[in-house]
């Protein structure tokens, strides 16, 4: 959902009122009418964008993240990505602990209006085993206004390479 589209119809926003009952005052004038209201727009040429809580949240924030983590492991998943949809062109800053065994880079694609955060394992060396959760922050700054539109807390699930010959 990159562009929010309005509904395109023959008679946009036209309503039809079907009178259910009428209440009159003592002089006989109509004081109330109870009606059923239905949409009567004629031919619909193009449906508009669905407006639900997810779309409204996307509009409010200016970005949408499907998942805020990536899995990395030497020799198994050495490279992985996180994708962030944006409503405007942004500059990206990725902040993380440089002493970890990973590199993280952000890029913006003008055509798809998405930010891609790419994580790559530097080397498969080391003797540690198990999984470590490595936090990082992605800061999105509006290219037009130079205002920060979001700081997203993400993490890498880093699984160390096994040193056991049985694996």
XYZ file of C-alpha atoms in Angstrom:
167
model
C 0.000 0.000 0.000
C 2.204 2.792 -1.244
C -0.394 5.175 -2.624
C -3.648 5.845 -0.868
C -6.363 5.913 -3.520
C -9.774 7.551 -3.273
C -12.837 5.671 -4.423
C -13.818 6.546 -7.998
C -17.549 6.227 -8.657
C -20.254 7.688 -10.897
C -21.923 9.591 -8.007
C -19.319 9.786 -5.284
C -20.698 9.881 -1.695
C -24.338 9.849 -2.866
C -26.720 8.303 -0.337
C -30.242 6.978 -0.641
C -32.721 7.513 2.218
C -35.608 5.081 2.662
C -38.144 6.528 5.097
C -39.166 4.036 7.776
C -41.460 6.237 9.859
C -42.437 9.858 10.406
C -43.272 11.629 13.679
C -45.463 14.739 13.504
C -46.084 17.453 16.069
C -49.554 18.653 17.154
C -49.814 20.999 14.121
C -49.139 18.101 11.742
C -45.645 19.239 10.752
C -42.905 16.623 10.508
C -40.750 16.745 13.631
C -38.717 13.536 13.057
C -38.040 11.083 10.275
C -36.468 7.675 10.725
C -34.656 6.475 7.612
C -32.448 3.695 6.333
C -29.395 5.141 4.629
C -27.673 3.203 1.863
C -24.776 4.009 -0.415
C -26.053 4.832 -3.924
C -22.960 5.838 -5.889
C -23.952 4.318 -9.212
C -21.179 2.571 -11.101
C -17.925 2.157 -9.158
C -14.945 2.556 -11.500
C -12.206 1.914 -8.945
C -12.324 0.901 -5.297
C -10.382 3.090 -2.926
C -7.751 2.039 -0.421
C -8.965 0.015 2.512
C -8.939 2.115 5.649
C -8.345 -0.124 8.645
C -6.293 0.187 11.823
C -3.113 -1.008 10.059
C -3.445 1.564 7.272
C -4.178 4.363 9.734
C -1.170 3.355 11.857
C 0.999 3.382 8.696
C -0.233 6.887 7.843
C 0.256 8.126 11.425
C 3.805 6.814 11.767
C 4.966 7.251 8.169
C 6.514 3.778 8.085
C 5.578 0.118 8.552
C 7.792 -2.774 9.663
C 6.602 -6.351 9.039
C 9.170 -7.898 11.400
C 11.772 -6.283 13.645
C 14.322 -9.081 13.737
C 16.553 -11.139 11.463
C 18.250 -14.493 11.945
C 21.974 -14.798 11.160
C 24.339 -17.719 11.470
C 27.755 -18.405 9.883
C 27.587 -21.005 7.067
C 23.779 -21.328 7.476
C 22.231 -17.843 7.104
C 25.215 -15.520 6.541
C 23.028 -12.684 5.134
C 19.476 -11.624 5.953
C 17.285 -8.504 5.693
C 14.540 -6.473 7.348
C 12.234 -4.390 5.121
C 10.557 -1.141 6.197
C 7.880 0.492 4.030
C 7.923 4.297 4.066
C 5.519 7.011 2.938
C 8.331 9.405 2.065
C 12.001 9.393 1.132
C 14.193 8.888 4.199
C 17.805 8.836 5.304
C 18.795 5.791 7.369
C 21.090 5.463 10.359
C 21.769 2.017 11.828
C 23.272 1.966 15.337
C 24.701 -1.243 16.781
C 27.650 -2.598 18.760
C 30.505 -2.811 16.244
C 32.320 -5.428 18.348
C 29.800 -8.107 17.316
C 30.484 -10.579 14.532
C 28.037 -8.842 12.156
C 27.751 -5.785 9.924
C 24.466 -3.952 9.392
C 23.783 -1.561 6.517
C 20.678 0.377 5.491
C 19.585 1.431 2.012
C 16.555 3.237 0.567
C 14.927 2.293 -2.760
C 13.162 5.229 -4.465
C 11.100 2.971 -6.741
C 9.596 0.686 -4.068
C 9.769 3.335 -1.295
C 11.303 0.800 1.069
C 14.234 0.705 3.431
C 16.230 -2.512 3.519
C 18.460 -3.296 6.487
C 20.977 -5.975 5.497
C 22.830 -7.997 8.101
C 25.941 -9.987 7.196
C 28.169 -12.270 9.242
C 31.777 -10.972 9.236
C 33.469 -14.336 9.840
C 32.654 -17.795 11.098
C 35.479 -17.863 13.651
C 34.988 -18.183 17.365
C 34.340 -20.877 19.901
C 31.036 -19.688 21.357
C 27.925 -21.810 21.040
C 24.236 -21.021 21.246
C 22.190 -18.013 20.220
C 22.640 -14.365 21.141
C 20.107 -11.566 20.743
C 21.981 -8.526 19.377
C 19.961 -5.272 19.573
C 20.221 -2.435 17.075
C 18.329 0.776 16.265
C 17.204 2.073 12.878
C 16.600 5.823 12.717
C 14.506 7.133 9.812
C 14.947 10.836 9.035
C 12.766 12.648 6.504
C 14.835 13.595 3.481
C 12.584 16.597 2.852
C 12.231 18.097 6.350
C 15.269 16.559 8.102
C 12.977 15.538 11.002
C 13.246 12.090 12.602
C 10.045 10.204 11.738
C 10.923 7.044 13.618
C 13.414 5.144 15.744
C 12.828 1.410 15.432
C 14.238 -1.067 17.953
C 15.257 -4.263 16.154
C 17.475 -7.249 16.893
C 19.509 -10.000 15.291
C 19.121 -13.572 16.496
C 22.746 -14.635 16.008
C 23.410 -18.389 16.200
C 27.081 -19.205 16.610
C 28.696 -21.767 14.320
C 29.021 -25.161 15.915
C 32.527 -26.427 16.603
C 31.342 -29.980 17.146
C 32.138 -32.420 14.289
C 28.828 -34.221 14.883
C 26.794 -31.160 13.725
